Amino acid sequence: MSQLMILSMLLFFVLTVPVAISIGLASIVGVQVAGINWLVIAQKIYASLDSYPLVAIPFFILAGNLMEAGGISTRMVNFAKSLVGNMQGGLACSCVITCMIFAAVAGSSVATTFAVGAILIPAMVKHGYPKPFAASLQATAAELGVIIPPSVPMILFAVSTETDVGELFIAGILPGMLIAFALVIYVWLYAKRNGYGKNDGEGRLGIWESFRQAWLALLMPVIILGGIYGGIFTPTEASVVAVVYALIVSIFIYRTIGFGQLSETFRKTVIATAVIMFVIANAGLFGFLLNRAGVPNALGEWLSMLFSDKVSFLLGVNIALFFIGMFIETSASIVVLAPLLLPVAIKFGVDPTHFGIIMVVNLALGMITPPFGVNLFAACTVAKLPIEKLIKPLLPFVGVTVLCLMIITYVPEIALVLRDLAYR
């Protein structure tokens, strides 16, 4: 049964059937072959969505959309430019820093790409950076949206594996900062070597002035993360706080959104949420059938024979996830693969929280690698470029991120030190 399900799913992928529908149809094939009552389909789909932490997903998506529509991202960009914009390559560096700050609320890389890219890609082109480089940088820096908490993929990993969401969130802070730092170093060296960004300081606000304009926007991630780790509210409750705060700031303080504009923001949020939830629902049924067929135990035994130690296991998993992420959407990959791989990782002595961070960082690479990199398509839309123009300038960014992934994989303290301080 399991072999037929997997082959069916791959066949649907080849036929370019959407991922969620491919998983659902493959599950129906499994139900039919196994002779299971079809009522199980409805039962398992409902059970997959009946999870309190999943409530956070639509609210974090809505918070990100409100930040984009309410001009909060513009103020964050101006603040980041005031910090590093006076040095050569400062505008490119401010792209990374802005994405890092924006990520601390939005939880979505695509939202980060559109919100920040709409401002900084044209600005970088105006200052002489090649448009393909600017779009590639924006697509890569937006990865931080799913690595720095809050993160929708981390919520999915936690729900799929019964791991603590708060532990995953705090474990993502230092890995996200490591990747941001590495990207800043690379773009600074790139600008120095090619002579770009010599006039990046033009039009830059002073640090105090930009902070005065942006302090309410900058306070948002402090409230969210401080509230979670201060024990004031749970990650799910934090998502609601983020929405309320974004509404108050955008409508009543900045006055950049009118009540009439909210319907479009809500519409975008509903569509994005429905897509993710549809994936989760079908993947839940798919995972149930694989578990019923004994696939996790068989996979664990096979991987135990294939790899002799933790080092080789993690290397093999990273290689596999890298290629899987190129073809399968991140949410679907996590919901299907995390319950299968985590028990094996634990057998090899890998901490569950550390493994969650490895999966999220690795599969985030799939957002910037062809043929299905959603960040690439978003950046191409903003920059009005065909995707093939981004391939060459994108390769160094992928290399930098892969190097950081290897460091995160084999130096677990980067992910676990803050977790251990907060929870142990």
CSV table of C-alpha atoms in Angstrom, one decimal:
chain,number,residue,atom,x,y,z
A,1,MET,CA,0.0,0.0,0.0
A,2,SER,CA,2.7,2.5,1.0
A,3,GLN,CA,4.7,1.9,-2.1
A,4,LEU,CA,1.6,2.5,-4.3
A,5,MET,CA,0.8,5.7,-2.4
A,6,ILE,CA,4.3,7.1,-2.8
A,7,LEU,CA,4.4,6.2,-6.5
A,8,SER,CA,1.0,7.7,-7.1
A,9,MET,CA,2.0,10.9,-5.4
A,10,LEU,CA,5.2,11.1,-7.5
A,11,LEU,CA,3.2,10.5,-10.6
A,12,PHE,CA,0.8,13.3,-9.8
A,13,PHE,CA,3.8,15.6,-9.2
A,14,VAL,CA,5.2,14.7,-12.6
A,15,LEU,CA,1.8,15.5,-14.1
A,16,THR,CA,2.0,19.0,-12.4
A,17,VAL,CA,-0.9,18.4,-10.1
A,18,PRO,CA,-0.7,20.8,-7.1
A,19,VAL,CA,1.1,19.4,-4.2
A,20,ALA,CA,-1.8,19.3,-1.7
A,21,ILE,CA,-4.1,17.6,-4.3
A,22,SER,CA,-1.4,15.1,-5.2
A,23,ILE,CA,-1.0,14.1,-1.5
A,24,GLY,CA,-4.8,13.9,-1.1
A,25,LEU,CA,-5.3,11.7,-4.2
A,26,ALA,CA,-2.4,9.5,-3.2
A,27,SER,CA,-4.1,9.0,0.2
A,28,ILE,CA,-7.4,8.1,-1.5
A,29,VAL,CA,-5.5,5.5,-3.5
A,30,GLY,CA,-4.1,4.1,-0.2
A,31,VAL,CA,-7.5,4.0,1.4
A,32,GLN,CA,-9.0,2.2,-1.5
A,33,VAL,CA,-6.2,-0.4,-1.7
A,34,ALA,CA,-6.2,-1.1,2.0
A,35,GLY,CA,-10.0,-1.5,2.0
A,36,ILE,CA,-10.4,1.1,4.8
A,37,ASN,CA,-13.8,2.7,5.3
A,38,TRP,CA,-13.9,6.0,3.5
A,39,LEU,CA,-15.3,7.8,6.6
A,40,VAL,CA,-11.7,7.6,7.9
A,41,ILE,CA,-10.8,10.3,5.2
A,42,ALA,CA,-13.1,12.9,6.8
A,43,GLN,CA,-12.1,11.8,10.3
A,44,LYS,CA,-8.4,12.1,9.7
A,45,ILE,CA,-8.6,15.4,7.8
A,46,TYR,CA,-10.6,16.9,10.6
A,47,ALA,CA,-8.2,15.5,13.2
A,48,SER,CA,-5.2,17.0,11.3
A,49,LEU,CA,-6.7,20.5,11.6
A,50,ASP,CA,-8.0,20.1,15.1
A,51,SER,CA,-4.9,21.5,16.8
A,52,TYR,CA,-4.7,24.6,19.0
A,53,PRO,CA,-1.2,25.7,17.8
A,54,LEU,CA,-2.4,25.8,14.2
A,55,VAL,CA,-4.6,28.8,15.2
A,56,ALA,CA,-1.5,30.9,15.2
A,57,ILE,CA,-0.9,30.4,11.4
A,58,PRO,CA,-3.7,32.7,10.1
A,59,PHE,CA,-3.0,35.3,12.7
A,60,PHE,CA,0.7,35.5,12.0
A,61,ILE,CA,-0.1,35.7,8.2
A,62,LEU,CA,-2.6,38.4,8.9
A,63,ALA,CA,-0.1,40.3,11.0
A,64,GLY,CA,2.4,40.2,8.2
A,65,ASN,CA,-0.1,41.4,5.7
A,66,LEU,CA,-1.2,44.3,8.0
A,67,MET,CA,2.5,45.3,8.4
A,68,GLU,CA,2.9,45.4,4.6
A,69,ALA,CA,-0.3,47.3,3.9
A,70,GLY,CA,0.2,49.6,6.9
A,71,GLY,CA,3.6,50.9,5.9
A,72,ILE,CA,5.3,49.4,9.0
A,73,SER,CA,7.8,47.7,6.7
A,74,THR,CA,8.7,51.1,5.2
A,75,ARG,CA,9.7,52.4,8.6
A,76,MET,CA,11.7,49.3,9.3
A,77,VAL,CA,13.6,49.8,6.0
A,78,ASN,CA,14.4,53.4,6.9
A,79,PHE,CA,15.7,52.4,10.3
A,80,ALA,CA,17.9,49.6,8.9
A,81,LYS,CA,19.3,52.1,6.3
A,82,SER,CA,20.1,54.6,9.1
A,83,LEU,CA,22.2,51.9,10.8
A,84,VAL,CA,24.3,50.7,7.9
A,85,GLY,CA,23.4,52.9,4.9
A,86,ASN,CA,26.4,55.2,5.3
A,87,MET,CA,29.0,52.5,4.3
A,88,GLN,CA,29.6,51.1,0.8
A,89,GLY,CA,27.1,48.3,0.2
A,90,GLY,CA,25.0,49.6,3.1
A,91,LEU,CA,21.7,49.5,1.1
A,92,ALA,CA,22.2,45.8,0.3
A,93,CYS,CA,23.1,45.2,3.9
A,94,SER,CA,20.0,47.0,5.1
A,95,CYS,CA,17.9,44.6,3.0
A,96,VAL,CA,19.2,41.7,5.1
A,97,ILE,CA,18.7,43.6,8.4
A,98,THR,CA,15.2,44.7,7.5
A,99,CYS,CA,14.2,41.1,6.6
A,100,MET,CA,15.5,40.0,9.9
A,101,ILE,CA,13.4,42.5,11.8
A,102,PHE,CA,10.3,42.0,9.7
A,103,ALA,CA,10.7,38.2,10.2
A,104,ALA,CA,10.3,38.6,13.9
A,105,VAL,CA,6.6,39.3,13.4
A,106,ALA,CA,5.5,38.1,9.9
A,107,GLY,CA,6.6,34.4,10.1
A,108,SER,CA,6.4,34.1,6.3
A,109,SER,CA,9.1,34.4,3.7
A,110,VAL,CA,6.8,35.3,0.9
A,111,ALA,CA,5.2,38.2,2.8
A,112,THR,CA,8.7,39.4,3.7
A,113,THR,CA,9.7,39.3,0.0
A,114,PHE,CA,6.8,41.4,-1.1
A,115,ALA,CA,6.8,43.8,1.8
A,116,VAL,CA,10.5,44.6,1.9
A,117,GLY,CA,11.3,43.9,-1.8
A,118,ALA,CA,8.8,46.3,-3.1
A,119,ILE,CA,10.8,49.1,-1.4
A,120,LEU,CA,14.4,47.9,-1.5
A,121,ILE,CA,14.7,46.2,-4.9
A,122,PRO,CA,13.9,49.5,-6.8
A,123,ALA,CA,16.1,51.4,-4.4
A,124,MET,CA,19.1,49.1,-5.0
A,125,VAL,CA,18.6,49.3,-8.7
A,126,LYS,CA,18.4,53.1,-8.5
A,127,HIS,CA,21.8,53.1,-6.6
A,128,GLY,CA,23.4,51.1,-9.4
A,129,TYR,CA,23.1,47.5,-8.2
A,130,PRO,CA,22.2,45.0,-11.0
A,131,LYS,CA,18.6,44.1,-10.8
A,132,PRO,CA,19.1,40.3,-10.8
A,133,PHE,CA,21.5,40.7,-7.8
A,134,ALA,CA,19.0,42.8,-6.0
A,135,ALA,CA,16.2,40.3,-6.6
A,136,SER,CA,18.4,37.4,-5.6
A,137,LEU,CA,19.4,39.1,-2.4
A,138,GLN,CA,15.8,39.9,-1.5
A,139,ALA,CA,14.7,36.3,-2.2
A,140,THR,CA,17.5,34.9,0.0
A,141,ALA,CA,17.2,37.4,2.9
A,142,ALA,CA,13.4,36.7,3.0
A,143,GLU,CA,14.3,33.1,4.1
A,144,LEU,CA,14.8,34.6,7.5
A,145,GLY,CA,11.0,34.9,7.7
A,146,VAL,CA,10.7,31.2,8.4
A,147,ILE,CA,13.9,30.8,10.5
A,148,ILE,CA,13.7,33.7,13.0
A,149,PRO,CA,10.6,33.3,15.2
A,150,PRO,CA,7.7,33.4,14.8
A,151,SER,CA,7.7,30.9,12.0
A,152,VAL,CA,4.8,29.1,10.3
A,153,PRO,CA,7.0,26.0,9.3
A,154,MET,CA,8.2,25.7,12.9
A,155,ILE,CA,4.5,25.6,14.0
A,156,LEU,CA,3.9,22.9,11.5
A,157,PHE,CA,6.9,20.9,12.7
A,158,ALA,CA,5.8,21.2,16.3
A,159,VAL,CA,2.2,20.1,15.5
A,160,SER,CA,3.4,17.2,13.3
A,161,THR,CA,5.9,15.9,15.9
A,162,GLU,CA,4.4,17.0,19.2
A,163,THR,CA,7.4,19.2,19.8
A,164,ASP,CA,7.1,22.4,21.9
A,165,VAL,CA,6.5,25.5,19.7
A,166,GLY,CA,8.2,27.8,22.2
A,167,GLU,CA,11.4,25.8,22.2
A,168,LEU,CA,11.5,25.8,18.4
A,169,PHE,CA,11.0,29.5,18.3
A,170,ILE,CA,13.8,30.4,20.7
A,171,ALA,CA,16.1,27.9,19.0
A,172,GLY,CA,15.7,29.7,15.7
A,173,ILE,CA,17.0,33.0,16.9
A,174,LEU,CA,20.7,32.4,16.7
A,175,PRO,CA,20.7,30.3,13.5
A,176,GLY,CA,18.7,33.1,11.9
A,177,MET,CA,21.2,35.7,13.1
A,178,LEU,CA,24.1,33.6,11.8
A,179,ILE,CA,22.6,33.4,8.3
A,180,ALA,CA,21.9,37.2,8.4
A,181,PHE,CA,25.4,38.0,9.5
A,182,ALA,CA,26.9,35.7,6.7
A,183,LEU,CA,24.7,37.4,4.1
A,184,VAL,CA,25.7,40.9,5.3
A,185,ILE,CA,29.4,39.9,5.0
A,186,TYR,CA,28.9,38.5,1.5
A,187,VAL,CA,27.0,41.5,0.1
A,188,TRP,CA,29.5,43.9,1.7
A,189,LEU,CA,32.4,42.1,0.0
A,190,TYR,CA,30.4,41.9,-3.3
A,191,ALA,CA,29.8,45.7,-3.2
A,192,LYS,CA,33.5,46.5,-2.4
A,193,ARG,CA,34.8,44.1,-5.1
A,194,ASN,CA,32.5,45.4,-7.8
A,195,GLY,CA,32.3,49.0,-6.9
A,196,TYR,CA,28.6,49.1,-6.1
A,197,GLY,CA,26.9,51.1,-3.4
A,198,LYS,CA,29.3,54.0,-3.1
A,199,ASN,CA,26.4,56.4,-2.8
A,200,ASP,CA,24.2,54.3,-0.6
A,201,GLY,CA,24.2,57.0,2.1
A,202,GLU,CA,22.2,59.5,0.0
A,203,GLY,CA,18.8,60.2,1.4
A,204,ARG,CA,19.5,58.3,4.6
A,205,LEU,CA,17.8,59.5,7.7
A,206,GLY,CA,19.7,59.9,10.9
A,207,ILE,CA,19.6,57.1,13.4
A,208,TRP,CA,17.6,59.1,15.9
A,209,GLU,CA,15.1,60.4,13.4
A,210,SER,CA,14.5,57.0,11.8
A,211,PHE,CA,14.1,55.4,15.3
A,212,ARG,CA,11.6,58.1,16.3
A,213,GLN,CA,9.5,57.2,13.2
A,214,ALA,CA,9.9,53.5,13.6
A,215,TRP,CA,10.0,52.8,17.3
A,216,LEU,CA,6.4,51.6,17.4
A,217,ALA,CA,7.1,49.2,14.5
A,218,LEU,CA,10.3,48.0,16.2
A,219,LEU,CA,8.5,47.5,19.5
A,220,MET,CA,6.2,44.9,17.8
A,221,PRO,CA,8.7,42.0,17.8
A,222,VAL,CA,9.8,42.9,21.3
A,223,ILE,CA,6.3,42.6,22.6
A,224,ILE,CA,5.7,39.3,20.7
A,225,LEU,CA,8.9,37.5,21.6
A,226,GLY,CA,9.1,39.1,25.1
A,227,GLY,CA,5.6,38.0,25.9
A,228,ILE,CA,6.2,34.5,24.8
A,229,TYR,CA,9.4,34.0,26.7
A,230,GLY,CA,8.3,36.1,29.6
A,231,GLY,CA,5.4,33.6,30.2
A,232,ILE,CA,2.8,36.3,29.5
A,233,PHE,CA,1.1,34.5,26.6
A,234,THR,CA,1.6,31.4,24.5
A,235,PRO,CA,2.8,31.5,20.9
A,236,THR,CA,-0.7,31.0,19.7
A,237,GLU,CA,-2.0,33.9,21.9
A,238,ALA,CA,1.0,36.0,20.6
A,239,SER,CA,-0.3,35.7,17.1
A,240,VAL,CA,-3.5,37.4,18.1
A,241,VAL,CA,-1.6,40.1,20.0
A,242,ALA,CA,0.5,40.7,16.9
A,243,VAL,CA,-2.7,41.3,14.8
A,244,VAL,CA,-4.3,43.6,17.4
A,245,TYR,CA,-1.0,45.6,17.7
A,246,ALA,CA,-0.6,45.9,13.9
A,247,LEU,CA,-4.3,47.0,13.6
A,248,ILE,CA,-4.0,49.7,16.3
A,249,VAL,CA,-0.7,51.1,15.0
A,250,SER,CA,-1.7,51.0,11.3
A,251,ILE,CA,-5.2,52.4,11.7
A,252,PHE,CA,-5.1,54.7,14.7
A,253,ILE,CA,-1.5,55.9,15.0
A,254,TYR,CA,0.2,55.8,11.6
A,255,ARG,CA,-3.2,56.1,9.9
A,256,THR,CA,-1.9,54.3,6.8
A,257,ILE,CA,-4.9,51.9,6.5
A,258,GLY,CA,-8.5,52.8,6.4
A,259,PHE,CA,-11.3,50.4,7.4
A,260,GLY,CA,-12.2,50.0,3.8
A,261,GLN,CA,-8.8,48.6,2.9
A,262,LEU,CA,-9.0,45.8,5.5
A,263,SER,CA,-11.2,43.6,3.3
A,264,GLU,CA,-8.4,43.1,0.7
A,265,THR,CA,-5.9,42.3,3.5
A,266,PHE,CA,-8.3,39.8,5.0
A,267,ARG,CA,-8.9,38.3,1.6
A,268,LYS,CA,-5.2,37.7,1.0
A,269,THR,CA,-4.9,36.2,4.5
A,270,VAL,CA,-7.8,33.8,3.9
A,271,ILE,CA,-6.3,32.6,0.6
A,272,ALA,CA,-2.8,32.0,2.1
A,273,THR,CA,-4.3,30.3,5.2
A,274,ALA,CA,-6.5,28.0,3.1
A,275,VAL,CA,-3.6,26.9,1.0
A,276,ILE,CA,-1.5,25.9,4.0
A,277,MET,CA,-4.4,24.3,5.8
A,278,PHE,CA,-5.4,22.2,2.7
A,279,VAL,CA,-1.8,20.9,2.6
A,280,ILE,CA,-1.9,20.0,6.4
A,281,ALA,CA,-5.3,18.3,6.1
A,282,ASN,CA,-4.2,16.0,3.2
A,283,ALA,CA,-0.7,15.4,4.7
A,284,GLY,CA,-2.3,14.3,7.9
A,285,LEU,CA,-4.3,11.6,6.2
A,286,PHE,CA,-1.2,10.6,4.2
A,287,GLY,CA,0.8,10.4,7.4
A,288,PHE,CA,-1.8,8.3,9.1
A,289,LEU,CA,-1.8,5.8,6.3
A,290,LEU,CA,2.0,5.6,6.2
A,291,ASN,CA,2.0,5.0,10.0
A,292,ARG,CA,-0.6,2.3,9.6
A,293,ALA,CA,1.5,0.6,7.0
A,294,GLY,CA,4.6,0.6,9.4
A,295,VAL,CA,6.6,2.9,7.2
A,296,PRO,CA,8.3,4.9,10.0
A,297,ASN,CA,9.7,1.8,11.6
A,298,ALA,CA,10.8,0.4,8.3
A,299,LEU,CA,12.4,3.7,7.4
A,300,GLY,CA,14.1,3.8,10.8
A,301,GLU,CA,15.6,0.4,10.3
A,302,TRP,CA,16.7,1.1,6.8
A,303,LEU,CA,18.4,4.4,7.8
A,304,SER,CA,20.1,2.7,10.7
A,305,MET,CA,21.6,0.2,8.4
A,306,LEU,CA,22.5,2.9,5.8
A,307,PHE,CA,24.2,5.3,8.3
A,308,SER,CA,26.6,4.2,11.0
A,309,ASP,CA,26.7,7.4,13.1
A,310,LYS,CA,25.0,10.8,13.7
A,311,VAL,CA,27.5,12.7,11.5
A,312,SER,CA,26.7,10.6,8.4
A,313,PHE,CA,23.0,10.5,9.2
A,314,LEU,CA,22.7,14.3,9.4
A,315,LEU,CA,24.7,14.7,6.2
A,316,GLY,CA,22.5,12.2,4.3
A,317,VAL,CA,19.3,13.9,5.6
A,318,ASN,CA,20.6,17.3,4.7
A,319,ILE,CA,21.4,16.2,1.1
A,320,ALA,CA,18.0,14.5,0.8
A,321,LEU,CA,16.1,17.5,2.2
A,322,PHE,CA,17.9,19.9,-0.1
A,323,PHE,CA,16.7,18.1,-3.2
A,324,ILE,CA,13.2,17.4,-1.8
A,325,GLY,CA,12.9,21.1,-1.0
A,326,MET,CA,13.6,22.0,-4.7
A,327,PHE,CA,10.5,20.1,-5.8
A,328,ILE,CA,8.0,20.0,-2.9
A,329,GLU,CA,6.6,23.0,-1.0
A,330,THR,CA,8.0,23.6,2.5
A,331,SER,CA,4.8,23.1,4.5
A,332,ALA,CA,4.0,19.8,2.7
A,333,SER,CA,7.6,18.5,3.2
A,334,ILE,CA,7.6,19.2,6.9
A,335,VAL,CA,4.1,17.8,7.6
A,336,VAL,CA,4.9,14.6,5.7
A,337,LEU,CA,8.6,14.0,6.5
A,338,ALA,CA,9.0,15.3,10.0
A,339,PRO,CA,7.0,12.5,11.7
A,340,LEU,CA,9.0,9.9,9.7
A,341,LEU,CA,12.5,11.3,10.2
A,342,LEU,CA,12.4,12.6,13.8
A,343,PRO,CA,12.2,9.2,15.5
A,344,VAL,CA,15.2,8.1,13.5
A,345,ALA,CA,17.1,11.3,14.4
A,346,ILE,CA,16.3,10.6,18.1
A,347,LYS,CA,17.8,7.1,17.7
A,348,PHE,CA,21.0,8.7,16.5
A,349,GLY,CA,21.1,11.0,19.5
A,350,VAL,CA,19.8,14.2,17.7
A,351,ASP,CA,17.9,16.6,19.9
A,352,PRO,CA,14.3,17.0,18.6
A,353,THR,CA,14.4,20.8,18.7
A,354,HIS,CA,17.8,20.8,17.0
A,355,PHE,CA,16.5,18.5,14.2
A,356,GLY,CA,13.5,20.8,13.8
A,357,ILE,CA,15.7,23.8,13.2
A,358,ILE,CA,17.8,21.7,10.7
A,359,MET,CA,14.7,20.8,8.8
A,360,VAL,CA,13.3,24.3,8.7
A,361,VAL,CA,16.6,25.9,7.6
A,362,ASN,CA,17.2,23.2,5.0
A,363,LEU,CA,13.7,23.3,3.5
A,364,ALA,CA,13.9,27.1,3.5
A,365,LEU,CA,16.5,26.7,0.9
A,366,GLY,CA,13.8,25.2,-1.3
A,367,MET,CA,12.2,28.6,-1.3
A,368,ILE,CA,15.1,30.1,-3.4
A,369,THR,CA,16.0,27.1,-5.5
A,370,PRO,CA,14.4,26.3,-8.9
A,371,PRO,CA,12.1,25.0,-10.2
A,372,PHE,CA,9.5,25.7,-7.4
A,373,GLY,CA,11.2,28.4,-5.2
A,374,VAL,CA,8.3,30.6,-4.1
A,375,ASN,CA,10.6,33.4,-2.9
A,376,LEU,CA,12.2,33.4,-6.4
A,377,PHE,CA,8.8,33.9,-8.1
A,378,ALA,CA,7.9,36.6,-5.6
A,379,ALA,CA,11.1,38.4,-6.1
A,380,CYS,CA,10.8,38.1,-9.9
A,381,THR,CA,7.3,39.5,-9.7
A,382,VAL,CA,8.5,42.5,-7.7
A,383,ALA,CA,11.6,43.1,-10.0
A,384,LYS,CA,9.7,42.2,-13.2
A,385,LEU,CA,12.4,39.8,-14.3
A,386,PRO,CA,12.2,36.2,-15.7
A,387,ILE,CA,13.4,33.6,-13.3
A,388,GLU,CA,16.4,32.5,-15.5
A,389,LYS,CA,18.0,35.9,-14.9
A,390,LEU,CA,18.3,35.2,-11.2
A,391,ILE,CA,20.1,31.8,-11.4
A,392,LYS,CA,23.7,33.0,-11.7
A,393,PRO,CA,23.6,35.7,-9.0
A,394,LEU,CA,21.6,33.4,-6.8
A,395,LEU,CA,24.3,30.6,-6.6
A,396,PRO,CA,26.6,32.5,-4.2
A,397,PHE,CA,23.7,33.1,-1.9
A,398,VAL,CA,22.8,29.5,-1.9
A,399,GLY,CA,26.4,28.6,-1.1
A,400,VAL,CA,26.5,31.0,1.9
A,401,THR,CA,23.2,29.6,3.2
A,402,VAL,CA,24.4,26.0,2.8
A,403,LEU,CA,27.6,26.8,4.7
A,404,CYS,CA,25.5,28.2,7.5
A,405,LEU,CA,23.3,25.1,7.5
A,406,MET,CA,26.3,22.9,7.9
A,407,ILE,CA,27.5,25.0,10.9
A,408,ILE,CA,24.0,24.8,12.4
A,409,THR,CA,23.9,21.1,11.8
A,410,TYR,CA,27.2,20.1,13.4
A,411,VAL,CA,27.4,22.8,16.1
A,412,PRO,CA,24.0,22.1,17.8
A,413,GLU,CA,24.8,24.7,20.6
A,414,ILE,CA,24.0,27.5,18.1
A,415,ALA,CA,20.4,26.3,18.1
A,416,LEU,CA,20.1,24.9,21.7
A,417,VAL,CA,22.0,27.4,23.9
A,418,LEU,CA,19.1,29.8,24.2
A,419,ARG,CA,16.6,27.0,24.5
A,420,ASP,CA,18.6,25.5,27.4
A,421,LEU,CA,18.8,28.8,29.2
A,422,ALA,CA,15.1,29.4,28.9
A,423,TYR,CA,13.7,25.9,29.4
A,424,ARG,CA,16.2,23.8,31.3
